[in-house]
PDB file of C-alpha atoms and ligand atoms in Angstrom:
ATOM      1  CA  MET A  71     -45.959   3.204   1.748  1.00  0.00           C
ATOM      2  CA  LEU A  72     -43.675   0.412   0.550  1.00  0.00           C
ATOM      3  CA  PHE A  73     -40.088   1.085  -0.375  1.00  0.00           C
ATOM      4  CA  LYS A  74     -38.864  -0.608  -3.550  1.00  0.00           C
ATOM      5  CA  ALA A  75     -35.390  -1.543  -4.740  1.00  0.00           C
ATOM      6  CA  ASP A  76     -33.723   1.038  -6.955  1.00  0.00           C
ATOM      7  CA  ALA A  77     -32.634  -0.302 -10.343  1.00  0.00           C
ATOM      8  CA  LEU A  78     -28.908  -0.879 -10.697  1.00  0.00           C
ATOM      9  CA  PRO A  79     -27.447   1.626 -13.198  1.00  0.00           C
ATOM     10  CA  TYR A  80     -25.381  -1.209 -14.825  1.00  0.00           C
ATOM     11  CA  LYS A  81     -25.629  -4.961 -15.359  1.00  0.00           C
ATOM     12  CA  PHE A  82     -24.490  -7.540 -12.805  1.00  0.00           C
ATOM     13  CA  ASP A  83     -21.463  -8.436 -14.965  1.00  0.00           C
ATOM     14  CA  ALA A  84     -20.523  -4.823 -15.770  1.00  0.00           C
ATOM     15  CA  LEU A  85     -17.959  -4.566 -12.974  1.00  0.00           C
ATOM     16  CA  GLU A  86     -16.026  -7.696 -13.986  1.00  0.00           C
ATOM     17  CA  PRO A  87     -13.307  -8.672 -13.383  1.00  0.00           C
ATOM     18  CA  TYR A  88     -13.160  -6.572 -10.193  1.00  0.00           C
ATOM     19  CA  PHE A  89     -16.580  -7.510  -8.805  1.00  0.00           C
ATOM     20  CA  ASP A  90     -17.923 -10.761 -10.274  1.00  0.00           C
ATOM     21  CA  ALA A  91     -21.435 -11.080 -11.678  1.00  0.00           C
ATOM     22  CA  LYS A  92     -22.555 -13.816  -9.271  1.00  0.00           C
ATOM     23  CA  THR A  93     -21.596 -11.798  -6.200  1.00  0.00           C
ATOM     24  CA  MET A  94     -23.314  -8.699  -7.596  1.00  0.00           C
ATOM     25  CA  GLU A  95     -26.475 -10.669  -8.350  1.00  0.00           C
ATOM     26  CA  ILE A  96     -26.714 -12.274  -4.899  1.00  0.00           C
ATOM     27  CA  HIS A  97     -25.730  -9.030  -3.197  1.00  0.00           C
ATOM     28  CA  TYR A  98     -28.422  -7.051  -5.033  1.00  0.00           C
ATOM     29  CA  GLU A  99     -31.214  -9.625  -5.298  1.00  0.00           C
ATOM     30  CA  LYS A 100     -30.898 -11.239  -1.881  1.00  0.00           C
ATOM     31  CA  HIS A 101     -29.072  -8.962   0.546  1.00  0.00           C
ATOM     32  CA  TYR A 102     -30.148  -5.511  -0.671  1.00  0.00           C
ATOM     33  CA  LYS A 103     -33.743  -6.491  -1.428  1.00  0.00           C
ATOM     34  CA  GLY A 104     -33.838  -8.398   1.871  1.00  0.00           C
ATOM     35  CA  TYR A 105     -33.062  -5.219   3.816  1.00  0.00           C
ATOM     36  CA  ILE A 106     -35.822  -3.337   1.991  1.00  0.00           C
ATOM     37  CA  SER A 107     -38.377  -6.035   2.648  1.00  0.00           C
ATOM     38  CA  LYS A 108     -37.454  -6.195   6.354  1.00  0.00           C
ATOM     39  CA  LEU A 109     -37.605  -2.403   6.566  1.00  0.00           C
ATOM     40  CA  ASN A 110     -41.094  -2.433   5.045  1.00  0.00           C
ATOM     41  CA  ASP A 111     -42.193  -5.028   7.610  1.00  0.00           C
ATOM     42  CA  ALA A 112     -40.582  -3.112  10.491  1.00  0.00           C
ATOM     43  CA  LYS A 113     -42.180   0.240   9.707  1.00  0.00           C
ATOM     44  CA  ALA A 114     -45.668  -1.045   8.848  1.00  0.00           C
ATOM     45  CA  GLY A 115     -48.213   0.578  11.167  1.00  0.00           C
ATOM     46  CA  THR A 116     -45.625   2.771  12.910  1.00  0.00           C
ATOM     47  CA  GLU A 117     -45.219   6.553  12.928  1.00  0.00           C
ATOM     48  CA  ILE A 118     -42.761   6.398  10.019  1.00  0.00           C
ATOM     49  CA  ASP A 119     -44.895   4.227   7.734  1.00  0.00           C
ATOM     50  CA  GLU A 120     -46.138   7.140   5.606  1.00  0.00           C
ATOM     51  CA  LEU A 121     -42.747   8.826   5.176  1.00  0.00           C
ATOM     52  CA  GLU A 122     -41.711   8.724   1.537  1.00  0.00           C
ATOM     53  CA  SER A 123     -37.935   8.506   1.735  1.00  0.00           C
ATOM     54  CA  MET A 124     -35.114   7.219   3.894  1.00  0.00           C
ATOM     55  CA  HIS A 125     -33.959  10.823   4.134  1.00  0.00           C
ATOM     56  CA  ALA A 126     -37.220  11.686   5.928  1.00  0.00           C
ATOM     57  CA  ILE A 127     -36.835   8.660   8.212  1.00  0.00           C
ATOM     58  CA  TRP A 128     -33.255   9.586   9.157  1.00  0.00           C
ATOM     59  CA  GLU A 129     -34.436  13.087  10.025  1.00  0.00           C
ATOM     60  CA  ARG A 130     -36.866  11.550  12.515  1.00  0.00           C
ATOM     61  CA  TYR A 131     -34.469   8.855  13.735  1.00  0.00           C
ATOM     62  CA  SER A 132     -33.481  10.454  17.075  1.00  0.00           C
ATOM     63  CA  THR A 133     -37.143  10.839  18.089  1.00  0.00           C
ATOM     64  CA  LEU A 134     -38.149   7.207  17.440  1.00  0.00           C
ATOM     65  CA  PRO A 135     -38.757   4.584  20.149  1.00  0.00           C
ATOM     66  CA  SER A 136     -35.673   2.483  20.735  1.00  0.00           C
ATOM     67  CA  ASP A 137     -37.043  -0.796  19.341  1.00  0.00           C
ATOM     68  CA  LEU A 138     -37.940   0.969  16.094  1.00  0.00           C
ATOM     69  CA  GLN A 139     -34.559   2.732  16.076  1.00  0.00           C
ATOM     70  CA  THR A 140     -32.854  -0.657  16.262  1.00  0.00           C
ATOM     71  CA  LYS A 141     -34.763  -1.913  13.223  1.00  0.00           C
ATOM     72  CA  VAL A 142     -34.279   1.296  11.228  1.00  0.00           C
ATOM     73  CA  ASN A 143     -30.585   1.152  12.051  1.00  0.00           C
ATOM     74  CA  LYS A 144     -30.287  -2.413  10.702  1.00  0.00           C
ATOM     75  CA  PHE A 145     -32.669  -2.464   7.748  1.00  0.00           C
ATOM     76  CA  GLY A 146     -32.889   1.247   6.875  1.00  0.00           C
ATOM     77  CA  GLY A 147     -29.111   1.349   7.187  1.00  0.00           C
ATOM     78  CA  GLY A 148     -28.847  -1.709   4.926  1.00  0.00           C
ATOM     79  CA  TYR A 149     -31.083  -0.001   2.380  1.00  0.00           C
ATOM     80  CA  THR A 150     -29.334   3.400   2.494  1.00  0.00           C
ATOM     81  CA  ASN A 151     -25.782   2.052   2.539  1.00  0.00           C
ATOM     82  CA  HIS A 152     -26.270  -0.331  -0.373  1.00  0.00           C
ATOM     83  CA  TYR A 153     -28.015   2.309  -2.486  1.00  0.00           C
ATOM     84  CA  MET A 154     -25.028   4.621  -2.007  1.00  0.00           C
ATOM     85  CA  PHE A 155     -22.618   1.763  -2.712  1.00  0.00           C
ATOM     86  CA  TRP A 156     -24.325   0.857  -6.036  1.00  0.00           C
ATOM     87  CA  MET A 157     -24.319   4.486  -7.164  1.00  0.00           C
ATOM     88  CA  MET A 158     -20.673   4.981  -6.231  1.00  0.00           C
ATOM     89  CA  LEU A 159     -19.542   2.139  -8.522  1.00  0.00           C
ATOM     90  CA  SER A 160     -19.029   2.450 -12.274  1.00  0.00           C
ATOM     91  CA  PRO A 161     -18.029   0.163 -15.162  1.00  0.00           C
ATOM     92  CA  GLU A 162     -15.960   3.098 -16.457  1.00  0.00           C
ATOM     93  CA  GLU A 163     -12.631   2.062 -14.982  1.00  0.00           C
ATOM     94  CA  ASN A 164      -9.917   3.998 -13.194  1.00  0.00           C
ATOM     95  CA  GLN A 165     -11.621   7.328 -12.635  1.00  0.00           C
ATOM     96  CA  LYS A 166     -10.047   9.852 -10.262  1.00  0.00           C
ATOM     97  CA  PRO A 167     -11.485  12.672  -8.139  1.00  0.00           C
ATOM     98  CA  SER A 168     -11.550  16.046  -9.892  1.00  0.00           C
ATOM     99  CA  GLY A 169     -12.248  19.715  -9.177  1.00  0.00           C
ATOM    100  CA  LYS A 170     -13.118  20.719  -5.610  1.00  0.00           C
ATOM    101  CA  LEU A 171     -13.235  17.094  -4.490  1.00  0.00           C
ATOM    102  CA  LYS A 172      -9.645  16.502  -5.586  1.00  0.00           C
ATOM    103  CA  GLN A 173      -8.519  19.747  -3.941  1.00  0.00           C
ATOM    104  CA  SER A 174     -10.167  18.828  -0.644  1.00  0.00           C
ATOM    105  CA  ILE A 175      -8.790  15.277  -0.640  1.00  0.00           C
ATOM    106  CA  ASP A 176      -5.301  16.608  -1.381  1.00  0.00           C
ATOM    107  CA  ARG A 177      -5.647  19.183   1.411  1.00  0.00           C
ATOM    108  CA  ASP A 178      -6.979  16.773   4.055  1.00  0.00           C
ATOM    109  CA  PHE A 179      -4.912  13.649   3.277  1.00  0.00           C
ATOM    110  CA  GLY A 180      -1.879  15.048   1.448  1.00  0.00           C
ATOM    111  CA  SER A 181      -2.650  13.228  -1.820  1.00  0.00           C
ATOM    112  CA  TYR A 182      -5.048  10.789  -3.444  1.00  0.00           C
ATOM    113  CA  ASP A 183      -2.588   7.949  -2.820  1.00  0.00           C
ATOM    114  CA  ALA A 184      -2.356   8.848   0.863  1.00  0.00           C
ATOM    115  CA  PHE A 185      -6.154   8.890   1.080  1.00  0.00           C
ATOM    116  CA  LYS A 186      -6.363   5.517  -0.702  1.00  0.00           C
ATOM    117  CA  SER A 187      -3.798   4.058   1.658  1.00  0.00           C
ATOM    118  CA  GLU A 188      -5.650   5.238   4.799  1.00  0.00           C
ATOM    119  CA  PHE A 189      -9.039   4.161   3.456  1.00  0.00           C
ATOM    120  CA  SER A 190      -7.704   0.723   2.456  1.00  0.00           C
ATOM    121  CA  SER A 191      -6.001   0.095   5.747  1.00  0.00           C
ATOM    122  CA  LYS A 192      -9.049   1.097   7.829  1.00  0.00           C
ATOM    123  CA  ALA A 193     -11.374  -0.978   5.615  1.00  0.00           C
ATOM    124  CA  ALA A 194      -9.062  -3.992   5.866  1.00  0.00           C
ATOM    125  CA  GLY A 195      -8.670  -3.546   9.616  1.00  0.00           C
ATOM    126  CA  LEU A 196     -12.374  -3.281  10.450  1.00  0.00           C
ATOM    127  CA  PHE A 197     -13.149  -6.240  12.681  1.00  0.00           C
ATOM    128  CA  GLY A 198     -16.211  -8.209  11.614  1.00  0.00           C
ATOM    129  CA  SER A 199     -18.877  -6.767   9.315  1.00  0.00           C
ATOM    130  CA  GLY A 200     -19.347  -3.114   8.459  1.00  0.00           C
ATOM    131  CA  TRP A 201     -18.605  -0.232   6.150  1.00  0.00           C
ATOM    132  CA  ALA A 202     -15.697   2.097   5.370  1.00  0.00           C
ATOM    133  CA  TRP A 203     -16.459   5.706   4.443  1.00  0.00           C
ATOM    134  CA  LEU A 204     -14.981   8.898   3.111  1.00  0.00           C
ATOM    135  CA  VAL A 205     -16.849  11.438   5.221  1.00  0.00           C
ATOM    136  CA  TRP A 206     -17.245  15.206   4.935  1.00  0.00           C
ATOM    137  CA  LYS A 207     -17.992  16.892   8.251  1.00  0.00           C
ATOM    138  CA  ASP A 208     -17.377  20.459   9.435  1.00  0.00           C
ATOM    139  CA  GLY A 209     -15.589  21.316   6.199  1.00  0.00           C
ATOM    140  CA  LYS A 210     -13.095  18.466   6.381  1.00  0.00           C
ATOM    141  CA  PHE A 211     -12.666  14.933   5.004  1.00  0.00           C
ATOM    142  CA  THR A 212     -11.866  11.934   7.199  1.00  0.00           C
ATOM    143  CA  VAL A 213     -11.991   8.154   6.778  1.00  0.00           C
ATOM    144  CA  GLN A 214     -14.417   6.459   9.167  1.00  0.00           C
ATOM    145  CA  THR A 215     -15.824   2.968   9.678  1.00  0.00           C
ATOM    146  CA  THR A 216     -19.160   1.793  11.059  1.00  0.00           C
ATOM    147  CA  ALA A 217     -20.199  -1.623  12.361  1.00  0.00           C
ATOM    148  CA  ASN A 218     -22.860  -3.818  10.785  1.00  0.00           C
ATOM    149  CA  GLN A 219     -25.322  -1.644   8.785  1.00  0.00           C
ATOM    150  CA  GLU A 220     -24.940   1.568  10.749  1.00  0.00           C
ATOM    151  CA  PHE A 221     -25.322   4.545   8.357  1.00  0.00           C
ATOM    152  CA  ILE A 222     -22.572   7.126   8.868  1.00  0.00           C
ATOM    153  CA  GLY A 223     -24.934   9.985   7.941  1.00  0.00           C
ATOM    154  CA  ARG A 224     -27.409   9.103  10.689  1.00  0.00           C
ATOM    155  CA  ASP A 225     -26.190  12.006  12.844  1.00  0.00           C
ATOM    156  CA  GLY A 226     -27.400  14.491  10.207  1.00  0.00           C
ATOM    157  CA  VAL A 227     -24.019  16.247  10.021  1.00  0.00           C
ATOM    158  CA  SER A 228     -21.691  13.637   8.472  1.00  0.00           C
ATOM    159  CA  SER A 229     -21.924  13.427   4.668  1.00  0.00           C
ATOM    160  CA  PRO A 230     -20.535  10.268   3.053  1.00  0.00           C
ATOM    161  CA  TYR A 231     -18.854  10.619  -0.341  1.00  0.00           C
ATOM    162  CA  LEU A 232     -17.565   7.058  -0.628  1.00  0.00           C
ATOM    163  CA  ALA A 233     -18.988   3.834   0.821  1.00  0.00           C
ATOM    164  CA  LEU A 234     -17.393   0.390   0.824  1.00  0.00           C
ATOM    165  CA  ASP A 235     -19.218  -2.705   2.015  1.00  0.00           C
ATOM    166  CA  VAL A 236     -16.767  -4.964   3.839  1.00  0.00           C
ATOM    167  CA  TRP A 237     -19.238  -7.657   4.878  1.00  0.00           C
ATOM    168  CA  GLU A 238     -17.985 -11.034   3.655  1.00  0.00           C
ATOM    169  CA  HIS A 239     -21.078 -11.384   1.432  1.00  0.00           C
ATOM    170  CA  ALA A 240     -19.657  -8.538  -0.680  1.00  0.00           C
ATOM    171  CA  TYR A 241     -16.495 -10.422  -1.656  1.00  0.00           C
ATOM    172  CA  TYR A 242     -16.240 -13.979  -0.356  1.00  0.00           C
ATOM    173  CA  LEU A 243     -17.185 -15.828  -3.581  1.00  0.00           C
ATOM    174  CA  LYS A 244     -14.334 -14.257  -5.509  1.00  0.00           C
ATOM    175  CA  TYR A 245     -11.833 -13.178  -2.877  1.00  0.00           C
ATOM    176  CA  GLN A 246     -12.512 -15.568   0.045  1.00  0.00           C
ATOM    177  CA  ASN A 247     -10.525 -14.318   3.056  1.00  0.00           C
ATOM    178  CA  LYS A 248      -8.476 -11.829   0.998  1.00  0.00           C
ATOM    179  CA  ARG A 249     -10.326  -8.647   1.898  1.00  0.00           C
ATOM    180  CA  PRO A 250      -7.351  -6.404   0.927  1.00  0.00           C
ATOM    181  CA  ASP A 251      -7.543  -7.749  -2.662  1.00  0.00           C
ATOM    182  CA  TYR A 252     -11.240  -6.859  -2.794  1.00  0.00           C
ATOM    183  CA  ILE A 253     -10.470  -3.343  -1.537  1.00  0.00           C
ATOM    184  CA  GLU A 254      -7.749  -2.912  -4.164  1.00  0.00           C
ATOM    185  CA  ALA A 255     -10.199  -4.080  -6.857  1.00  0.00           C
ATOM    186  CA  PHE A 256     -12.807  -1.598  -5.596  1.00  0.00           C
ATOM    187  CA  PHE A 257     -10.496   1.328  -6.337  1.00  0.00           C
ATOM    188  CA  ASN A 258     -10.670   0.489 -10.072  1.00  0.00           C
ATOM    189  CA  ILE A 259     -14.451   0.919 -10.288  1.00  0.00           C
ATOM    190  CA  ILE A 260     -15.243   3.959  -8.147  1.00  0.00           C
ATOM    191  CA  ASN A 261     -17.604   6.435  -9.831  1.00  0.00           C
ATOM    192  CA  TRP A 262     -15.397   9.450  -9.041  1.00  0.00           C
ATOM    193  CA  ASN A 263     -16.917  11.492 -11.884  1.00  0.00           C
ATOM    194  CA  TRP A 264     -20.332  11.352 -10.247  1.00  0.00           C
ATOM    195  CA  ILE A 265     -18.949  11.780  -6.723  1.00  0.00           C
ATOM    196  CA  SER A 266     -16.924  14.833  -7.842  1.00  0.00           C
ATOM    197  CA  GLU A 267     -20.057  16.375  -9.376  1.00  0.00           C
ATOM    198  CA  MET A 268     -22.093  15.651  -6.248  1.00  0.00           C
ATOM    199  CA  PHE A 269     -19.418  17.223  -4.022  1.00  0.00           C
ATOM    200  CA  GLU A 270     -19.291  20.306  -6.241  1.00  0.00           C
ATOM    201  CA  GLU A 271     -23.103  20.583  -6.115  1.00  0.00           C
ATOM    202  CA  TYR A 272     -23.297  20.387  -2.317  1.00  0.00           C
ATOM    203  CA  ASN A 273     -20.326  22.670  -1.662  1.00  0.00           C
ATOM    204  CA  LYS A 274     -20.921  25.658  -3.926  1.00  0.00           C
TER     205      LYS A 274
HETATM  206 MN1  LIG B1599     -23.847  -5.813   1.548  1.00  0.00          MN
END
């Protein structure tokens, strides 16, 4: 059972000028596909080789031998995180959370702007490579970060509703060392319409 890259729901240049086409192309073609190929190699011949989704692999994660866990964490995390990241971006600019999602963000952070400020500062402050997340757990939103490709939902109880890749490969061509500028740009192209629908669906 070989995993394949999911098609991007927009073109590489669709997120310009916020995310440039060259970065999107390298990120998708080289980094994202690289994680999938390494995951396929890592799971070949193991107990998870016949599982048909990352969801099924994460459900088994805690029972796996530690060397396989390490590989799933790196490459399965790279696959899962990037898939979420692609889906949470949209060429339709300047969307905002709506419905239950907006209500919950307002309740847990005070306002959208307060949420954005906390998310941006934690993403900017993350040392080295990793991800920043808006996470729903036990009926409450928080902002969390993870190192390298660790998937925040690996514990089975944390549900990510926003994912931001803060590895340098995600922004260095356009933004060089200015990670805060990349984070600010990201907030223009978040697919809040889809995220709001997803939140509504999972919290009926
Ligand atoms: Mn990346």
